Tab-separated table of C-alpha atoms in Angstrom:
chain	number	residue	atom	x	y	z
A	1	MET	CA	-0.597	-0.197	-0.064
A	2	ASN	CA	1.392	3.526	-1.300
A	3	ARG	CA	1.752	5.739	1.843
A	4	VAL	CA	2.531	9.286	1.351
A	5	VAL	CA	5.353	9.439	4.510
A	6	LEU	CA	6.338	13.081	5.294
A	7	VAL	CA	10.174	12.664	5.921
A	8	ALA	CA	12.788	15.735	8.478
A	9	GLY	CA	15.837	15.496	8.931
A	10	ALA	CA	16.094	14.806	5.257
A	11	SER	CA	19.224	15.937	4.327
A	12	SER	CA	21.827	14.238	5.695
A	13	GLY	CA	22.686	10.628	7.799
A	14	VAL	CA	18.950	8.617	8.142
A	15	GLY	CA	16.739	11.169	7.669
A	16	ARG	CA	18.327	10.636	3.665
A	17	ASP	CA	18.368	7.174	3.628
A	18	ALA	CA	15.218	6.646	5.362
A	19	ALA	CA	13.824	8.784	2.667
A	20	ALA	CA	15.386	7.123	0.010
A	21	SER	CA	14.999	4.027	1.347
A	22	LEU	CA	10.780	4.161	1.466
A	23	ALA	CA	10.390	6.340	-2.049
A	24	ALA	CA	12.079	2.888	-3.258
A	25	ARG	CA	9.428	1.334	-2.157
A	26	GLY	CA	6.965	3.295	-4.026
A	27	HIS	CA	6.087	5.929	-0.836
A	28	THR	CA	4.898	8.750	-1.985
A	29	VAL	CA	7.875	10.986	0.403
A	30	TYR	CA	8.332	14.692	1.599
A	31	GLY	CA	11.834	15.199	2.357
A	32	THR	CA	12.807	18.472	4.955
A	33	SER	CA	15.807	20.250	5.507
A	34	ARG	CA	15.661	24.463	6.348
A	35	ASP	CA	18.192	24.201	2.960
A	36	VAL	CA	15.903	21.937	-0.100
A	37	THR	CA	18.822	22.534	-1.679
A	38	ARG	CA	20.605	19.525	-0.108
A	39	VAL	CA	17.275	17.283	0.210
A	40	ASP	CA	18.616	15.361	-2.885
A	41	ALA	CA	17.423	11.058	-2.336
A	42	PRO	CA	16.659	10.102	-5.879
A	43	GLY	CA	12.442	10.205	-5.354
A	44	VAL	CA	11.501	11.923	-2.832
A	45	THR	CA	10.264	15.199	-3.335
A	46	PRO	CA	12.359	18.235	-1.057
A	47	VAL	CA	9.923	20.688	1.435
A	48	ALA	CA	11.659	23.703	3.024
A	49	LEU	CA	11.137	23.217	7.066
A	50	GLU	CA	13.032	24.955	10.209
A	51	VAL	CA	11.739	23.078	12.650
A	52	THR	CA	12.127	26.036	15.885
A	53	ASP	CA	9.638	27.816	13.919
A	54	ASP	CA	5.713	27.011	14.538
A	55	ARG	CA	4.970	29.321	11.218
A	56	SER	CA	7.687	26.618	8.406
A	57	VAL	CA	6.075	24.223	10.776
A	58	ARG	CA	2.712	24.360	10.115
A	59	ALA	CA	3.603	25.984	5.963
A	60	CYS	CA	5.397	22.867	5.514
A	61	VAL	CA	2.833	20.611	6.706
A	62	GLU	CA	-0.224	22.829	4.619
A	63	GLU	CA	1.773	22.262	1.979
A	64	VAL	CA	2.582	18.453	2.258
A	65	VAL	CA	-1.355	17.550	3.104
A	66	GLU	CA	-2.190	20.634	0.177
A	67	ARG	CA	0.138	19.048	-3.013
A	68	ALA	CA	-0.945	14.670	-1.289
A	69	GLY	CA	-3.891	14.729	-0.393
A	70	GLY	CA	-3.229	14.561	3.428
A	71	ILE	CA	0.196	12.601	5.130
A	72	ASP	CA	0.065	8.482	6.019
A	73	ALA	CA	2.880	8.615	7.906
A	74	VAL	CA	5.846	11.442	9.978
A	75	VAL	CA	9.126	10.312	9.876
A	76	TYR	CA	10.804	12.551	12.828
A	77	SER	CA	14.408	12.491	11.798
A	78	ALA	CA	15.992	16.108	12.486
A	79	GLY	CA	18.182	17.669	15.446
A	80	PHE	CA	21.838	17.895	15.516
A	81	TYR	CA	24.773	17.026	18.100
A	82	VAL	CA	26.065	18.465	20.861
A	83	ALA	CA	29.095	17.107	22.991
A	84	GLY	CA	30.971	17.758	26.478
A	85	SER	CA	30.019	18.328	30.560
A	86	ALA	CA	27.191	19.863	31.295
A	87	GLU	CA	29.558	23.039	32.697
A	88	GLU	CA	30.696	23.506	28.660
A	89	THR	CA	27.896	23.597	28.096
A	90	ASP	CA	26.301	27.053	27.960
A	91	PRO	CA	22.700	27.627	28.653
A	92	GLU	CA	21.978	28.802	24.466
A	93	LEU	CA	23.113	25.579	23.301
A	94	ALA	CA	21.035	23.583	25.753
A	95	ILE	CA	17.984	25.497	24.777
A	96	ALA	CA	18.707	25.040	21.172
A	97	GLN	CA	20.042	21.238	22.122
A	98	LEU	CA	15.841	19.994	23.191
A	99	ASP	CA	14.396	22.987	20.912
A	100	ALA	CA	15.807	20.232	18.205
A	101	TYR	CA	15.386	16.918	19.203
A	102	LEU	CA	11.867	17.346	21.593
A	103	VAL	CA	10.325	20.829	20.686
A	104	GLY	CA	10.902	19.962	17.266
A	105	ALA	CA	9.484	16.788	17.515
A	106	HIS	CA	6.251	18.851	18.744
A	107	ARG	CA	6.052	21.479	17.395
A	108	LEU	CA	5.167	18.778	13.798
A	109	VAL	CA	3.340	16.239	15.280
A	110	ARG	CA	0.677	18.967	17.059
A	111	ALA	CA	0.066	20.925	13.615
A	112	VAL	CA	0.007	16.821	10.943
A	113	LEU	CA	-2.720	15.870	13.921
A	114	PRO	CA	-5.980	17.341	12.864
A	115	HIS	CA	-5.580	16.098	9.531
A	116	MET	CA	-4.113	12.381	10.645
A	117	ARG	CA	-7.351	12.569	13.361
A	118	ARG	CA	-9.169	13.992	10.172
A	119	ARG	CA	-8.727	10.381	7.421
A	120	GLY	CA	-9.666	8.417	10.984
A	121	GLY	CA	-5.428	7.877	11.670
A	122	GLY	CA	-1.767	7.979	11.430
A	123	ARG	CA	2.314	6.992	12.225
A	124	LEU	CA	4.225	8.878	13.822
A	125	LEU	CA	8.424	7.716	14.378
A	126	LEU	CA	10.531	9.876	16.554
A	127	MET	CA	14.418	9.290	15.963
A	128	SER	CA	15.185	8.084	19.639
A	129	SER	CA	18.638	6.771	20.915
A	130	THR	CA	20.414	4.410	23.923
A	131	ALA	CA	21.166	7.224	25.029
A	132	ALA	CA	17.774	7.728	26.459
A	133	VAL	CA	18.399	4.921	28.139
A	134	ALA	CA	21.782	5.104	29.738
A	135	ALA	CA	22.827	8.969	29.854
A	136	ILE	CA	26.666	9.298	27.606
A	137	PRO	CA	29.080	10.533	29.961
A	138	PHE	CA	29.964	13.930	28.265
A	139	HIS	CA	26.717	14.081	26.345
A	140	SER	CA	23.855	14.818	29.924
A	141	VAL	CA	21.996	17.735	27.140
A	142	TYR	CA	21.866	14.908	24.061
A	143	SER	CA	20.886	12.051	26.464
A	144	ALA	CA	17.944	13.907	28.334
A	145	SER	CA	16.566	15.190	24.888
A	146	LYS	CA	16.174	11.596	24.206
A	147	ALA	CA	15.303	10.885	27.171
A	148	ALA	CA	13.367	13.574	26.638
A	149	LEU	CA	10.911	12.110	23.653
A	150	ASN	CA	10.606	8.559	24.673
A	151	HIS	CA	8.311	9.599	27.912
A	152	TYR	CA	6.470	12.594	25.121
A	153	ALA	CA	6.301	9.840	22.602
A	154	GLU	CA	5.162	7.426	25.502
A	155	ALA	CA	2.328	10.174	27.130
A	156	LEU	CA	1.115	11.330	23.339
A	157	ARG	CA	0.900	7.131	22.500
A	158	TYR	CA	-2.386	7.017	25.345
A	159	GLU	CA	-3.705	10.447	23.480
A	160	VAL	CA	-4.201	9.265	20.095
A	161	GLU	CA	-4.572	5.597	19.855
A	162	PRO	CA	-8.164	6.173	20.719
A	163	PHE	CA	-7.802	8.077	17.434
A	164	GLY	CA	-5.803	5.363	14.890
A	165	VAL	CA	-2.947	7.282	15.395
A	166	ARG	CA	0.319	4.978	16.662
A	167	VAL	CA	3.561	6.430	17.768
A	168	ALA	CA	6.729	4.595	17.578
A	169	CYS	CA	10.101	6.031	19.212
A	170	VAL	CA	12.942	4.231	16.922
A	171	GLU	CA	16.217	3.579	19.261
A	172	ALA	CA	19.647	2.965	18.054
A	173	THR	CA	23.496	4.520	18.881
A	174	SER	CA	27.000	5.110	17.229
A	175	VAL	CA	25.637	5.114	13.790
A	176	ARG	CA	27.786	6.010	11.035
A	177	THR	CA	26.016	8.826	10.278
A	178	GLY	CA	29.090	10.887	10.351
A	179	ALA	CA	27.508	13.316	13.396
A	180	ALA	CA	30.943	12.501	15.782
A	181	THR	CA	32.176	14.787	13.665
A	182	ALA	CA	30.466	17.609	13.442
A	183	LEU	CA	29.346	18.118	17.317
A	184	ARG	CA	29.005	21.460	18.880
A	185	THR	CA	30.014	21.495	22.000
A	186	GLY	CA	30.886	24.888	23.925
A	187	ALA	CA	33.981	27.249	25.410
A	188	PRO	CA	36.080	24.142	26.164
A	189	LEU	CA	37.286	23.973	30.544
A	190	PRO	CA	41.151	22.594	30.774
A	191	VAL	CA	39.354	20.424	33.685
A	192	TYR	CA	37.239	18.755	32.207
A	193	GLN	CA	39.801	18.158	28.885
A	194	PRO	CA	42.010	15.340	29.508
A	195	VAL	CA	38.546	12.825	29.681
A	196	ARG	CA	35.686	14.751	28.367
A	197	ASP	CA	38.250	13.668	24.818
A	198	LYS	CA	38.941	10.277	25.854
A	199	VAL	CA	35.325	9.896	26.226
A	200	LEU	CA	34.587	11.738	22.154
A	201	ASP	CA	37.326	9.224	20.733
A	202	ARG	CA	35.799	6.523	22.225
A	203	PHE	CA	32.777	8.215	20.825
A	204	ARG	CA	34.382	8.191	17.014
A	205	ARG	CA	35.547	5.164	16.932
A	206	LEU	CA	32.147	3.459	18.531
A	207	GLN	CA	30.679	5.489	15.653
A	208	LEU	CA	33.140	4.192	12.810
A	209	GLU	CA	32.504	0.882	13.626
A	210	GLY	CA	28.335	1.177	14.698
A	211	PRO	CA	25.903	-0.208	11.603
A	212	GLU	CA	25.306	2.364	8.674
A	213	PRO	CA	22.033	4.149	8.610
A	214	THR	CA	20.565	1.784	6.542
A	215	ALA	CA	19.993	-0.366	9.132
A	216	VAL	CA	18.079	1.665	11.205
A	217	SER	CA	16.148	2.900	7.492
A	218	ARG	CA	15.413	-0.717	7.264
A	219	GLU	CA	13.249	-0.344	10.024
A	220	ILE	CA	11.613	2.699	9.050
A	221	VAL	CA	10.635	0.920	6.187
A	222	ARG	CA	9.959	-1.708	8.666
A	223	ALA	CA	7.557	0.064	10.490
A	224	VAL	CA	5.553	2.453	7.893
A	225	GLU	CA	5.535	-0.635	6.229
A	226	ALA	CA	3.845	-2.996	9.001
A	227	ARG	CA	0.713	-4.067	9.534
A	228	ARG	CA	0.178	-2.695	13.920
A	229	MET	CA	3.275	-0.815	14.345
A	230	ARG	CA	4.319	-1.912	17.520
A	231	PRO	CA	6.122	1.284	19.956
A	232	LEU	CA	9.268	0.729	19.703
A	233	TYR	CA	12.043	-0.918	17.249
A	234	ARG	CA	15.789	-0.855	18.449
A	235	VAL	CA	18.712	-1.375	16.315
A	236	GLY	CA	21.515	-2.909	16.877
A	237	LEU	CA	23.101	-5.434	19.054
A	238	GLN	CA	24.031	-2.259	21.616
A	239	ALA	CA	20.954	-1.121	21.717
A	240	LYS	CA	18.829	-4.030	22.187
A	241	THR	CA	21.141	-5.360	24.595
A	242	LEU	CA	22.271	-2.341	26.579
A	243	PRO	CA	18.094	-1.844	28.306
A	244	VAL	CA	18.754	-5.616	29.185
A	245	LEU	CA	22.230	-5.335	31.205
A	246	ARG	CA	20.665	-2.538	32.838
A	247	ALA	CA	17.505	-4.326	33.914
A	248	VAL	CA	19.425	-6.899	34.904
A	249	LEU	CA	22.384	-5.760	36.154
A	250	PRO	CA	23.528	-3.756	40.506
A	251	ARG	CA	22.874	0.024	40.014
A	252	ARG	CA	26.532	0.109	40.702
A	253	LEU	CA	28.380	-2.491	38.547
A	254	PHE	CA	25.895	-1.269	35.291
A	255	ALA	CA	27.604	2.123	36.075
A	256	HIS	CA	30.801	0.987	36.615
A	257	LEU	CA	31.062	-1.232	33.557
A	258	TYR	CA	29.568	1.649	31.749
A	259	GLY	CA	32.011	3.530	32.763
A	260	ARG	CA	34.900	0.999	31.764
A	261	PHE	CA	33.015	1.096	28.874
A	262	PHE	CA	33.782	4.399	27.350
A	263	GLY	CA	37.564	4.881	29.604
A	264	LEU	CA	36.240	6.390	32.787
A	265	GLY	CA	37.417	4.776	35.993
A	266	ARG	CA	35.529	4.328	39.383
A	267	PRO	CA	31.581	5.295	39.343
A	268	PRO	CA	29.941	7.663	39.559
A	269	GLY	CA	27.601	7.690	43.614
A	270	ASP	CA	30.995	4.888	43.636
């Protein structure tokens, strides 16, 4: 069944690959970016969108509805990557991170829900991370934004499923998108440098070894096409095993092992 899918953040990474994969499957795909010239996936129609601007979000949704007659599914994969210690991350950067991942998703959800309710259903897929399950050291704001997105999706599910609208999160980790080489940071403090640099170097190496965006886009396609979409899709071995380890291991042991994984010493609170 051909569906009309709006992919937010389709100019690069998972969003671009998901848009291309959905179009290749015969779906009608609209891909967004602040700069529409960067939406170059085959078979994808570019639409301008700035997720931090209410008017831009409303205009994007109205344009797609007018051109396609409605929207069956939304894939939210927009955002950027903030790293560094909490003390190094100024409030403006923290607000921008939350605006991109959480509030931006909320803007798009609010804009599209009236159309989905009138049509009697739809699908909302929000790109999350295993950082929502176990916060990554020196990624406090990033981890908080993904955890908030997961809880947002959980609450939203209760509210909109009576209208036939399904909500899902897609969790992955260390996907090879190149985001770790284009991170945003605040003003560095020398006191954090040795440990911070060790953790960020470790994260960059993990991303080089992580799953390709195609692994994530396959799950997104599966969710869009499924007879009944699941509330959670986890991609990759780490994304599947980390929540289990966190649930079954004693807190101190998990913190010790997780810290060691990133090259840290004693666990917090030890």
